[in-house]
Short mmCIF file of C-alpha atoms in Angstrom, two decimals:
data_model
loop_
_atom_site.label_atom_id
_atom_site.label_comp_id
_atom_site.label_asym_id
_atom_site.label_seq_id
_atom_site.Cartn_x
_atom_site.Cartn_y
_atom_site.Cartn_z
CA UNK A 1127 40.15 26.22 -116.62
CA UNK A 1128 40.63 29.67 -118.28
CA UNK A 1129 37.77 31.43 -120.18
CA UNK A 1130 37.93 33.64 -123.50
CA UNK A 1131 38.41 37.15 -122.04
CA UNK A 1132 38.17 38.87 -125.46
CA UNK A 1133 35.04 40.19 -127.14
CA UNK A 1134 35.58 37.86 -130.12
CA UNK A 1135 33.15 35.67 -128.46
CA UNK A 1136 29.66 36.54 -129.97
CA UNK A 1137 27.63 34.57 -127.36
CA UNK A 1138 28.49 33.04 -124.00
CA UNK A 1139 26.00 30.35 -122.84
CA UNK A 1140 25.83 29.65 -119.19
CA UNK A 1141 24.89 26.05 -118.44
CA UNK A 1142 25.87 22.80 -120.29
CA UNK A 1143 22.52 21.03 -119.82
CA UNK A 1144 20.34 20.12 -122.81
CA UNK A 1145 19.13 23.61 -123.21
CA UNK A 1146 22.49 25.23 -123.19
CA UNK A 1147 23.93 22.54 -125.59
CA UNK A 1148 21.05 22.83 -128.08
CA UNK A 1149 21.28 26.64 -127.97
CA UNK A 1150 25.01 26.69 -128.51
CA UNK A 1151 24.56 24.28 -131.42
CA UNK A 1152 22.02 26.54 -133.06
CA UNK A 1153 24.27 29.51 -132.68
CA UNK A 1154 27.32 27.74 -134.08
CA UNK A 1155 25.25 26.65 -137.08
CA UNK A 1156 24.15 30.24 -137.70
CA UNK A 1157 27.98 31.19 -137.76
CA UNK A 1158 28.32 32.79 -134.36
CA UNK A 1159 31.33 32.39 -132.09
CA UNK A 1160 29.95 30.70 -129.02
CA UNK A 1161 31.31 29.10 -125.76
CA UNK A 1162 29.56 27.42 -122.99
CA UNK A 1163 30.41 27.96 -119.25
CA UNK A 1164 29.34 25.15 -116.83
CA UNK A 1165 29.86 25.20 -113.00
CA UNK A 1166 29.85 21.54 -112.72
CA UNK A 1167 33.24 19.85 -113.32
CA UNK A 1168 31.39 16.66 -114.72
CA UNK A 1169 28.13 16.06 -116.68
CA UNK A 1170 25.21 15.80 -114.21
CA UNK A 1171 24.14 12.13 -113.79
CA UNK A 1172 21.14 12.87 -111.54
CA UNK A 1173 17.84 11.41 -112.43
CA UNK A 1174 15.85 13.74 -114.46
CA UNK A 1175 13.51 13.50 -117.39
CA UNK A 1176 13.17 9.98 -118.85
CA UNK A 1177 11.69 10.83 -122.34
CA UNK A 1178 11.49 13.59 -124.76
CA UNK A 1179 8.33 15.06 -126.52
CA UNK A 1180 7.70 15.15 -130.19
CA UNK A 1181 9.04 18.75 -130.88
CA UNK A 1182 12.31 17.84 -129.09
CA UNK A 1183 12.79 14.58 -131.01
CA UNK A 1184 12.02 16.56 -134.28
CA UNK A 1185 14.63 19.17 -133.32
CA UNK A 1186 16.95 16.25 -133.23
CA UNK A 1187 15.71 15.06 -136.41
CA UNK A 1188 16.08 18.44 -138.17
CA UNK A 1189 19.85 18.29 -137.27
CA UNK A 1190 20.47 14.79 -138.45
CA UNK A 1191 20.62 13.36 -134.82
CA UNK A 1192 17.53 11.16 -135.06
CA UNK A 1193 19.35 7.76 -135.78
CA UNK A 1194 21.49 8.45 -132.66
CA UNK A 1195 18.31 8.99 -130.58
CA UNK A 1196 16.58 5.93 -132.00
CA UNK A 1197 19.69 4.00 -130.95
CA UNK A 1198 19.39 5.22 -127.45
CA UNK A 1199 15.74 4.10 -127.31
CA UNK A 1200 16.69 0.60 -128.64
CA UNK A 1201 19.30 0.33 -126.01
CA UNK A 1202 16.96 1.35 -123.32
CA UNK A 1203 14.26 -1.15 -124.48
CA UNK A 1204 16.87 -3.93 -124.50
CA UNK A 1205 17.59 -3.33 -120.97
CA UNK A 1206 14.20 -2.70 -119.45
CA UNK A 1207 11.84 -4.23 -122.11
CA UNK A 1208 9.19 -2.36 -123.93
CA UNK A 1209 5.66 -1.63 -122.53
CA UNK A 1210 4.81 -4.97 -124.12
CA UNK A 1211 7.86 -6.68 -122.52
CA UNK A 1212 9.74 -7.20 -125.73
CA UNK A 1213 12.81 -5.27 -127.01
CA UNK A 1214 12.50 -3.11 -130.04
CA UNK A 1215 15.03 -4.58 -132.61
CA UNK A 1216 13.96 -2.51 -135.62
CA UNK A 1217 16.76 -0.75 -137.47
CA UNK A 1218 17.03 3.10 -137.34
CA UNK A 1219 14.41 4.72 -139.39
CA UNK A 1220 12.27 1.69 -139.73
CA UNK A 1221 9.08 3.39 -139.05
CA UNK A 1222 6.84 4.07 -136.07
CA UNK A 1223 6.78 1.40 -133.21
CA UNK A 1224 3.81 -0.90 -132.71
CA UNK A 1225 1.06 0.80 -130.77
CA UNK A 1226 1.87 -0.92 -127.50
CA UNK A 1227 5.48 0.26 -127.72
CA UNK A 1228 4.79 3.94 -128.30
CA UNK A 1229 5.51 6.35 -125.59
CA UNK A 1230 2.35 7.96 -124.09
CA UNK A 1231 3.35 9.25 -120.63
CA UNK A 1232 1.06 9.89 -117.67
CA UNK A 1233 -1.03 12.61 -116.14
CA UNK A 1234 -0.62 13.04 -112.35
CA UNK A 1235 0.47 9.34 -112.01
CA UNK A 1236 -2.26 7.97 -114.22
CA UNK A 1237 -0.41 6.05 -116.94
CA UNK A 1238 -2.05 6.69 -120.53
CA UNK A 1239 -2.70 3.42 -122.18
CA UNK A 1240 -1.45 3.29 -125.71
CA UNK A 1241 -4.27 0.92 -126.64
CA UNK A 1242 -6.76 3.77 -125.90
CA UNK A 1243 -5.02 6.30 -128.15
CA UNK A 1244 -6.45 7.13 -131.57
CA UNK A 1245 -3.18 6.91 -133.46
CA UNK A 1246 -5.02 7.87 -136.72
CA UNK A 1247 -5.74 11.27 -135.16
CA UNK A 1248 -4.48 13.77 -137.80
CA UNK A 1249 -2.20 15.56 -135.35
CA UNK A 1250 -0.44 12.40 -134.04
CA UNK A 1251 -0.32 10.87 -137.60
CA UNK A 1252 1.38 13.96 -138.95
CA UNK A 1253 4.29 13.66 -136.50
CA UNK A 1254 4.93 9.92 -136.48
CA UNK A 1255 8.43 9.78 -137.96
CA UNK A 1256 10.14 10.35 -134.58
CA UNK A 1257 8.05 7.80 -132.62
CA UNK A 1258 11.19 5.56 -132.33
CA UNK A 1259 13.17 8.32 -130.63
CA UNK A 1260 10.90 9.36 -127.65
CA UNK A 1261 12.34 7.26 -124.76
CA UNK A 1262 15.57 9.24 -124.47
CA UNK A 1263 16.52 9.87 -120.86
CA UNK A 1264 18.26 13.23 -120.14
CA UNK A 1265 21.71 11.90 -119.33
CA UNK A 1266 21.89 10.08 -122.70
CA UNK A 1267 20.40 13.20 -124.40
CA UNK A 1268 23.16 15.41 -122.84
CA UNK A 1269 25.91 12.98 -124.26
CA UNK A 1270 24.37 12.98 -127.68
CA UNK A 1271 24.22 16.80 -127.63
CA UNK A 1272 27.70 17.17 -126.33
CA UNK A 1273 29.03 15.04 -129.16
CA UNK A 1274 27.06 17.26 -131.53
CA UNK A 1275 28.52 20.59 -130.33
CA UNK A 1276 32.00 19.06 -130.14
CA UNK A 1277 31.65 18.34 -133.85
CA UNK A 1278 30.65 21.99 -134.45
CA UNK A 1279 33.74 23.20 -132.54
CA UNK A 1280 31.93 24.69 -129.61
CA UNK A 1281 34.10 24.75 -126.48
CA UNK A 1282 32.51 23.76 -123.10
CA UNK A 1283 34.49 25.20 -120.25
CA UNK A 1284 33.63 23.17 -117.06
CA UNK A 1285 34.24 24.20 -113.45
CA UNK A 1286 33.43 27.84 -114.25
CA UNK A 1287 30.99 29.75 -112.21
CA UNK A 1288 29.63 33.17 -112.93
CA UNK A 1289 29.93 35.69 -110.04
CA UNK A 1290 28.96 39.09 -111.61
CA UNK A 1291 27.86 40.59 -114.88
CA UNK A 1292 27.51 44.10 -116.36
CA UNK A 1293 25.47 44.94 -119.47
CA UNK A 1294 27.72 47.51 -121.25
CA UNK A 1295 25.27 48.28 -123.92
CA UNK A 1296 27.50 46.83 -126.76
CA UNK A 1297 28.31 43.64 -124.85
CA UNK A 1298 28.33 42.00 -121.62
CA UNK A 1299 31.33 41.92 -118.91
CA UNK A 1300 31.14 38.55 -117.06
CA UNK A 1301 33.17 37.86 -113.96
CA UNK A 1302 33.89 34.20 -113.28
CA UNK A 1303 35.73 31.90 -111.03
CA UNK A 1304 38.17 31.54 -114.08
CA UNK A 1305 38.59 35.08 -115.08
CA UNK A 1306 36.56 37.81 -116.87
CA UNK A 1307 34.68 37.20 -120.00
CA UNK A 1308 33.75 39.82 -122.57
CA UNK A 1309 31.05 38.69 -124.81
CA UNK A 1310 28.42 40.21 -127.12
CA UNK A 1311 25.56 38.40 -125.46
CA UNK A 1312 24.96 36.31 -122.53
CA UNK A 1313 22.37 33.61 -122.25
CA UNK A 1314 21.44 31.99 -118.83
CA UNK A 1315 20.61 28.35 -119.28
CA UNK A 1316 21.68 27.64 -115.75
CA UNK A 1317 18.68 26.25 -114.10
CA UNK A 1318 15.80 27.13 -111.74
CA UNK A 1319 18.10 29.09 -109.33
CA UNK A 1320 19.86 30.77 -112.30
CA UNK A 1321 22.71 33.06 -111.24
CA UNK A 1322 22.39 34.87 -114.59
CA UNK A 1323 18.74 35.73 -113.84
CA UNK A 1324 19.55 36.89 -110.41
CA UNK A 1325 22.50 39.11 -111.38
CA UNK A 1326 20.42 40.53 -114.33
CA UNK A 1327 17.71 41.55 -111.83
CA UNK A 1328 14.98 39.78 -113.64
CA UNK A 1329 11.94 39.03 -111.20
CA UNK A 1330 10.78 35.35 -110.98
CA UNK A 1331 7.12 35.53 -109.76
CA UNK A 1332 5.00 32.40 -109.17
CA UNK A 1333 3.53 30.15 -106.63
CA UNK A 1334 5.40 28.59 -103.56
CA UNK A 1335 5.88 24.78 -103.08
CA UNK A 1336 3.50 22.42 -101.24
CA UNK A 1337 5.25 19.18 -101.57
CA UNK A 1338 8.47 17.53 -101.47
CA UNK A 1339 9.36 14.76 -104.13
CA UNK A 1340 12.13 12.30 -104.52
CA UNK A 1341 13.30 10.08 -107.44
CA UNK A 1342 15.88 7.43 -107.35
CA UNK A 1343 17.07 4.09 -108.61
CA UNK A 1344 17.91 1.85 -105.76
CA UNK A 1345 18.60 -1.75 -104.72
CA UNK A 1346 15.59 -2.89 -102.64
CA UNK A 1347 16.07 -5.94 -100.15
CA UNK A 1348 12.27 -6.74 -100.04
CA UNK A 1349 10.64 -5.26 -103.29
CA UNK A 1350 7.50 -7.46 -102.70
CA UNK A 1351 6.53 -5.00 -100.11
CA UNK A 1352 5.77 -2.37 -102.69
CA UNK A 1353 2.99 -2.20 -105.23
CA UNK A 1354 3.80 -1.68 -108.81
CA UNK A 1355 2.94 1.62 -110.43
CA UNK A 1356 1.43 4.71 -108.62
CA UNK A 1357 -0.06 4.18 -105.24
CA UNK A 1358 -1.83 6.89 -103.09
CA UNK A 1359 -2.23 7.14 -99.39
CA UNK A 1360 -3.31 9.93 -96.87
CA UNK A 1361 0.52 10.53 -96.46
CA UNK A 1362 1.30 11.11 -100.19
CA UNK A 1363 1.96 8.91 -103.31
CA UNK A 1364 4.69 6.83 -104.42
CA UNK A 1365 5.69 4.92 -107.66
CA UNK A 1366 7.66 1.73 -108.06
CA UNK A 1367 8.87 0.96 -111.57
CA UNK A 1368 8.76 0.60 -114.49
CA UNK A 1369 12.48 0.15 -114.52
CA UNK A 1370 13.87 -2.21 -111.79
CA UNK A 1371 14.62 -0.33 -108.66
CA UNK A 1372 13.08 3.04 -109.81
CA UNK A 1373 11.17 4.81 -107.03
CA UNK A 1374 9.43 8.14 -106.68
CA UNK A 1375 7.70 9.76 -103.79
CA UNK A 1376 5.49 12.69 -103.18
CA UNK A 1377 4.71 14.15 -99.81
CA UNK A 1378 2.29 17.11 -99.29
CA UNK A 1379 3.94 18.75 -96.34
CA UNK A 1380 5.91 21.64 -97.90
CA UNK A 1381 9.63 21.84 -98.54
CA UNK A 1382 11.79 19.47 -96.50
CA UNK A 1383 12.36 20.62 -92.92
CA UNK A 1384 15.65 22.33 -92.27
CA UNK A 1385 16.38 22.79 -96.07
CA UNK A 1386 15.49 26.30 -97.10
CA UNK A 1387 13.27 26.76 -100.19
CA UNK A 1388 16.07 28.64 -101.84
CA UNK A 1389 18.46 25.65 -101.77
CA UNK A 1390 15.90 23.48 -103.76
CA UNK A 1391 15.79 23.08 -107.44
CA UNK A 1392 12.09 22.93 -108.53
CA UNK A 1393 12.28 20.26 -110.90
CA UNK A 1394 14.67 17.30 -111.08
CA UNK A 1395 18.03 19.05 -110.24
CA UNK A 1396 20.35 17.84 -107.51
CA UNK A 1397 19.96 20.26 -104.55
CA UNK A 1398 22.93 21.61 -102.65
CA UNK A 1399 22.33 19.14 -99.91
CA UNK A 1400 22.73 15.62 -101.55
CA UNK A 1401 19.93 13.35 -101.23
CA UNK A 1402 20.80 10.30 -99.04
CA UNK A 1403 19.71 6.66 -99.18
CA UNK A 1404 18.13 7.08 -95.69
CA UNK A 1405 16.20 10.14 -96.82
CA UNK A 1406 14.62 8.27 -99.67
CA UNK A 1407 14.07 5.16 -97.52
CA UNK A 1408 12.36 7.29 -94.83
CA UNK A 1409 10.01 8.96 -97.42
CA UNK A 1410 8.99 5.63 -98.98
CA UNK A 1411 8.25 4.01 -95.67
CA UNK A 1412 6.25 6.93 -94.50
CA UNK A 1413 3.98 7.06 -97.68
CA UNK A 1414 3.71 3.25 -98.34
CA UNK A 1415 3.44 2.12 -94.62
CA UNK A 1416 5.75 -0.72 -95.53
CA UNK A 1417 8.91 -1.43 -93.68
CA UNK A 1418 10.86 -1.55 -96.84
CA UNK A 1419 14.61 -1.57 -96.88
CA UNK A 1420 16.74 0.11 -99.38
CA UNK A 1421 20.45 -1.14 -99.49
CA UNK A 1422 22.12 1.04 -102.28
CA UNK A 1423 21.63 3.98 -104.65
CA UNK A 1424 22.32 2.93 -108.25
CA UNK A 1425 21.94 6.51 -109.80
CA UNK A 1426 22.26 9.94 -108.26
CA UNK A 1427 18.80 10.75 -106.72
CA UNK A 1428 16.91 14.00 -106.86
CA UNK A 1429 14.86 16.05 -104.59
CA UNK A 1430 12.22 18.53 -105.99
CA UNK A 1431 9.26 20.60 -105.20
CA UNK A 1432 6.24 22.05 -106.99
CA UNK A 1433 7.66 25.57 -106.82
CA UNK A 1434 6.19 27.09 -109.94
CA UNK A 1435 7.50 30.29 -111.43
CA UNK A 1436 8.03 32.27 -114.81
CA UNK A 1437 10.56 34.95 -115.35
CA UNK A 1438 9.07 38.48 -115.56
CA UNK A 1439 11.08 38.88 -118.85
CA UNK A 1440 13.13 36.39 -121.01
CA UNK A 1441 15.39 39.36 -122.05
CA UNK A 1442 17.05 42.23 -120.24
CA UNK A 1443 19.25 44.12 -122.81
CA UNK A 1444 22.03 41.83 -123.89
CA UNK A 1445 21.20 39.15 -121.40
CA UNK A 1446 18.53 36.45 -122.07
CA UNK A 1447 17.23 33.32 -120.31
CA UNK A 1448 16.11 30.05 -121.58
CA UNK A 1449 14.97 26.75 -119.96
CA UNK A 1450 14.63 26.47 -116.25
CA UNK A 1451 16.19 29.87 -115.86
CA UNK A 1452 13.04 31.24 -117.42
CA UNK A 1453 10.54 28.92 -115.99
CA UNK A 1454 10.28 26.19 -113.25
CA UNK A 1455 7.51 23.65 -112.26
CA UNK A 1456 7.08 20.16 -110.92
CA UNK A 1457 8.87 17.57 -113.27
CA UNK A 1458 5.67 15.60 -114.32
CA UNK A 1459 5.93 14.28 -117.90
CA UNK A 1460 9.45 15.77 -118.45
CA UNK A 1461 7.77 18.87 -119.63
CA UNK A 1462 10.55 21.29 -118.45
CA UNK A 1463 13.20 19.58 -120.54
CA UNK A 1464 11.17 19.91 -123.67
CA UNK A 1465 9.95 23.27 -122.87
CA UNK A 1466 13.67 24.50 -122.56
CA UNK A 1467 14.72 22.74 -125.71
CA UNK A 1468 11.97 24.61 -127.50
CA UNK A 1469 13.34 27.78 -126.02
CA UNK A 1470 16.66 27.12 -127.32
CA UNK A 1471 15.55 26.21 -130.76
CA UNK A 1472 13.35 29.51 -130.98
CA UNK A 1473 16.21 31.64 -129.61
CA UNK A 1474 19.12 30.19 -131.29
CA UNK A 1475 18.48 31.12 -134.94
CA UNK A 1476 17.00 34.46 -133.84
CA UNK A 1477 20.10 35.58 -131.86
CA UNK A 1478 22.45 33.94 -134.50
CA UNK A 1479 20.59 36.27 -137.01
CA UNK A 1480 21.13 39.38 -134.90
CA UNK A 1481 24.80 38.43 -134.36
CA UNK A 1482 25.30 37.97 -138.18
CA UNK A 1483 23.88 41.31 -138.81
CA UNK A 1484 21.03 40.43 -141.13
CA UNK A 1485 18.17 40.74 -138.55
CA UNK A 1486 17.47 43.83 -136.21
CA UNK A 1487 17.62 43.34 -132.46
CA UNK A 1488 13.85 43.64 -132.50
CA UNK A 1489 13.59 39.99 -133.77
CA UNK A 1490 14.48 38.97 -130.28
CA UNK A 1491 11.29 40.46 -129.02
CA UNK A 1492 9.52 37.52 -130.77
CA UNK A 1493 11.42 35.04 -128.59
CA UNK A 1494 9.54 36.27 -125.46
CA UNK A 1495 6.33 36.79 -127.28
CA UNK A 1496 6.46 33.19 -128.75
CA UNK A 1497 7.72 31.18 -125.93
CA UNK A 1498 6.04 32.83 -122.98
CA UNK A 1499 2.45 31.59 -123.70
CA UNK A 1500 3.80 27.95 -124.04
CA UNK A 1501 5.75 28.28 -120.79
CA UNK A 1502 2.50 29.64 -118.93
CA UNK A 1503 0.48 26.63 -120.40
CA UNK A 1504 3.13 24.03 -119.13
CA UNK A 1505 3.02 25.75 -115.63
CA UNK A 1506 -0.79 25.36 -115.52
CA UNK A 1507 -0.60 21.89 -116.83
CA UNK A 1508 1.69 20.78 -113.98
CA UNK A 1509 -0.24 22.86 -111.36
CA UNK A 1510 -3.39 20.87 -112.47
CA UNK A 1511 -1.71 17.70 -111.71
CA UNK A 1512 -0.70 18.87 -108.30
CA UNK A 1513 -4.43 19.55 -107.65
CA UNK A 1514 -5.17 15.96 -108.75
CA UNK A 1515 -2.31 14.27 -106.77
CA UNK A 1516 -2.99 15.73 -103.27
CA UNK A 1517 -3.86 13.12 -100.70
CA UNK A 1518 -7.06 14.94 -99.38
CA UNK A 1519 -10.52 13.68 -99.94
CA UNK A 1520 -11.34 16.45 -102.49
CA UNK A 1521 -8.33 15.63 -104.64
CA UNK A 1522 -9.23 12.01 -104.35
CA UNK A 1523 -12.64 12.65 -105.71
CA UNK A 1524 -11.30 14.70 -108.55
CA UNK A 1525 -8.72 12.00 -109.33
CA UNK A 1526 -11.51 9.51 -109.84
CA UNK A 1527 -13.25 11.83 -112.27
CA UNK A 1528 -10.05 12.44 -114.25
CA UNK A 1529 -9.29 8.82 -114.19
CA UNK A 1530 -12.63 8.11 -115.65
CA UNK A 1531 -12.07 10.57 -118.43
CA UNK A 1532 -8.66 9.05 -119.17
CA UNK A 1533 -10.24 5.55 -119.58
CA UNK A 1534 -12.04 6.73 -122.67
CA UNK A 1535 -10.47 6.89 -126.25
CA UNK A 1536 -11.11 10.50 -126.60
CA UNK A 1537 -9.71 11.52 -123.06
CA UNK A 1538 -6.53 9.51 -123.56
CA UNK A 1539 -5.96 10.77 -127.07
CA UNK A 1540 -6.46 14.43 -125.84
CA UNK A 1541 -4.01 14.05 -122.99
CA UNK A 1542 -1.34 12.23 -125.17
CA UNK A 1543 -1.68 14.96 -127.89
CA UNK A 1544 -1.00 17.64 -125.21
CA UNK A 1545 1.89 15.87 -123.52
CA UNK A 1546 3.39 14.90 -126.78
CA UNK A 1547 3.52 18.49 -127.95
CA UNK A 1548 1.91 17.98 -131.42
CA UNK A 1549 -0.83 20.61 -130.81
CA UNK A 1550 1.64 23.40 -129.82
CA UNK A 1551 1.13 26.45 -132.10
CA UNK A 1552 2.50 30.02 -132.27
CA UNK A 1553 0.47 32.85 -133.19
CA UNK A 1554 1.87 33.89 -136.65
CA UNK A 1555 0.31 35.95 -139.53
CA UNK A 1556 -1.36 33.69 -142.09
CA UNK A 1557 -4.56 31.94 -142.60
CA UNK A 1558 -3.18 28.40 -143.50
CA UNK A 1559 -3.64 25.78 -140.89
CA UNK A 1560 -0.01 24.89 -140.88
CA UNK A 1561 1.18 28.42 -140.07
CA UNK A 1562 2.54 28.67 -136.49
CA UNK A 1563 2.59 24.73 -136.09
CA UNK A 1564 5.72 22.45 -136.30
CA UNK A 1565 6.13 21.19 -139.72
CA UNK A 1566 4.63 17.80 -140.15
CA UNK A 1567 6.21 14.77 -141.76
CA UNK A 1568 6.52 15.65 -145.41
CA UNK A 1569 7.71 12.84 -147.65
CA UNK A 1570 9.27 13.71 -151.10
CA UNK A 1571 9.23 11.93 -154.29
CA UNK A 1572 12.96 10.80 -153.91
CA UNK A 1573 12.01 9.03 -150.73
CA UNK A 1574 13.48 11.67 -148.42
CA UNK A 1575 11.69 13.89 -145.94
CA UNK A 1576 11.55 17.64 -146.13
CA UNK A 1577 13.54 17.84 -142.74
CA UNK A 1578 16.32 15.76 -144.12
CA UNK A 1579 17.27 18.76 -146.15
CA UNK A 1580 17.61 21.18 -143.10
CA UNK A 1581 20.60 19.80 -141.20
CA UNK A 1582 22.41 23.04 -141.79
CA UNK A 1583 20.08 25.07 -139.68
CA UNK A 1584 18.67 27.25 -142.33
CA UNK A 1585 15.32 28.07 -143.57
CA UNK A 1586 13.52 25.38 -145.71
CA UNK A 1587 11.27 26.12 -148.54
CA UNK A 1588 9.15 23.35 -150.17
CA UNK A 1589 8.27 24.28 -153.74
CA UNK A 1590 5.56 22.26 -155.45
CA UNK A 1591 4.76 24.63 -158.20
CA UNK A 1592 4.82 23.38 -161.76
CA UNK A 1593 7.36 25.99 -162.83
CA UNK A 1594 9.37 26.56 -159.70
CA UNK A 1595 7.90 29.98 -158.91
CA UNK A 1596 8.33 29.75 -155.22
CA UNK A 1597 11.95 28.72 -155.47
CA UNK A 1598 12.68 31.45 -157.99
CA UNK A 1599 11.35 33.98 -155.46
CA UNK A 1600 13.34 32.55 -152.61
CA UNK A 1601 16.49 32.65 -154.63
CA UNK A 1602 16.91 36.34 -153.71
CA UNK A 1603 17.56 35.05 -150.19
CA UNK A 1604 20.20 32.64 -151.22
CA UNK A 1605 22.38 31.47 -148.42
CA UNK A 1606 19.60 31.69 -145.75
CA UNK A 1607 16.82 29.76 -147.65
CA UNK A 1608 17.30 26.31 -149.23
CA UNK A 1609 14.58 25.36 -151.64
CA UNK A 1610 13.40 21.76 -152.19
CA UNK A 1611 11.39 20.80 -155.28
CA UNK A 1612 8.84 18.15 -155.34
CA UNK A 1613 5.97 16.79 -157.37
CA UNK A 1614 2.71 18.97 -157.40
CA UNK A 1615 0.63 18.27 -154.41
CA UNK A 1616 -0.88 20.25 -151.47
CA UNK A 1617 0.42 22.03 -149.70
CA UNK A 1618 1.96 23.52 -152.72
CA UNK A 1619 4.52 25.41 -150.68
CA UNK A 1620 5.74 25.58 -147.14
CA UNK A 1621 8.41 27.84 -145.62
CA UNK A 1622 9.86 26.45 -142.43
CA UNK A 1623 11.91 28.52 -139.97
CA UNK A 1624 15.13 26.89 -138.50
CA UNK A 1625 13.17 26.04 -135.35
CA UNK A 1626 10.69 23.92 -137.42
CA UNK A 1627 7.84 26.36 -137.05
CA UNK A 1628 5.96 26.90 -140.41
CA UNK A 1629 6.23 30.65 -141.27
CA UNK A 1630 4.04 30.39 -144.35
CA UNK A 1631 2.22 27.80 -146.38
CA UNK A 1632 -0.22 27.64 -149.44
CA UNK A 1633 -2.48 25.28 -151.15
CA UNK A 1634 -2.44 27.30 -154.30
CA UNK A 1635 0.17 28.93 -156.75
CA UNK A 1636 -1.62 32.15 -157.66
CA UNK A 1637 -0.50 35.62 -156.93
CA UNK A 1638 -1.89 35.55 -153.46
CA UNK A 1639 0.43 32.70 -152.56
CA UNK A 1640 3.43 34.58 -154.16
CA UNK A 1641 2.63 37.75 -152.27
CA UNK A 1642 2.16 35.85 -148.95
CA UNK A 1643 5.56 33.98 -149.49
CA UNK A 1644 7.31 37.32 -150.24
CA UNK A 1645 6.00 38.98 -147.07
CA UNK A 1646 7.09 36.04 -144.93
CA UNK A 1647 10.49 36.03 -146.50
CA UNK A 1648 10.88 39.79 -145.72
CA UNK A 1649 9.58 39.25 -142.35
CA UNK A 1650 11.72 36.30 -141.18
CA UNK A 1651 14.79 36.20 -143.43
CA UNK A 1652 15.81 39.73 -143.62
CA UNK A 1653 17.01 41.72 -146.55
CA UNK A 1654 17.62 40.04 -149.93
CA UNK A 1655 20.94 38.74 -150.65
CA UNK A 1656 20.81 39.15 -154.25
CA UNK A 1657 18.40 40.39 -156.99
CA UNK A 1658 15.00 38.76 -157.28
CA UNK A 1659 14.55 36.16 -160.00
CA UNK A 1660 11.02 37.18 -160.76
CA UNK A 1661 9.19 40.22 -161.65
CA UNK A 1662 8.13 42.40 -158.56
CA UNK A 1663 4.58 41.61 -157.35
CA UNK A 1664 2.40 44.57 -157.98
#
């Protein structure tokens, strides 16, 4: 496999997992010339995240990929049954699933009951359009995204490993096993042991691992010896189900003996030393105390630890990091996948704008500023679960307290909102409660939703003024901002960034609203592309 050695490639993305694929797609939509380098010769089939959260599902929705994601969920439910034991046979876009079929997740192995969730909670109700596309396992998500970037014409060059890099100030020189790459920008989406991060000299501080975890799908000769769901013992914890043959184990005795910490991926990835059937069986027997026999591996198993770290910087010159390259933690709840996709959506349009020349490099500073707090929160969320999961008496007592809280309607609703991502907010200028939040489901008079108009990856402006005042103002940014008119209602106007974050919103149509919109357009969409279609605001 050869790589593009010329600097007519604006951005080179290293890593063809979900984060790298989403980032490459967003860059392509912005008009950037992008290529993806992946050290693996074939897609990774190892067991990883089994679901996606609301912001990730909505990212797919904004790019027209929701029907494909819904199809994945229907096929999964047909194979393993829904939480109620019945397949979901609704057609794509047919509305939210019944409560017992909605994905809720778990906290430290304590499964959150959908019957205890207040689904009328405003945060949950405002983001219900993607409920039918939450149970999308990572391998299927990668396949869906690979098709997406193929349609966009983005090349993925497999079997290519990065060996050295040099930031030359006006670009990056990258040595690989397939030759030298000259690229304008380099983004490492290459996992917890990121080669790009190491070569860029970016520190990776955090906390060391205390446990070893395994996840696998296996054939079991005597499954009756195992309890369903999560089971704790003084040796650790294990889970059997919900899919047939799916097992997971946790052992609080540090990293595996004889396998240096540096050779482990901290969440979900396949380590350099392949996991064996005997290794999983030994761990399961040790924790369960049952002489259970595993006869075959039906999916590539994974070994992981609770190593928890965050990069000291998400950017060094023309080298940037996203996903596990920027932060690692235990895989509880699939938070790492979703956090990484959020990174890619945030960085994609910003780097694309810099490449296109309509935004200064300073815009990239907002990437670290906006994503770092969310990354830090996820790290602490998973650390808290480690504290509850330990097999000692103190953790067991704490687990009882948390379990009691999660048996209440308020406790379960709180946890589901946190896990689903519907409460995520970025600190942006503006007083409206929508500013900094992911845009909610907004249905228009023609039966479409606002996000249906954003498949091209640009800014979206909802205009509900009687005279189209907001749209006339935004016309000066034609080509970057698409205006969508609708009947008068509140909010009267919403400006949505390409990553789905609300940059401005108003419930009025007065001068203050016009002034606020104009400030947001200048802040986020660069210089005007044409003369304004309104009198300047004094």
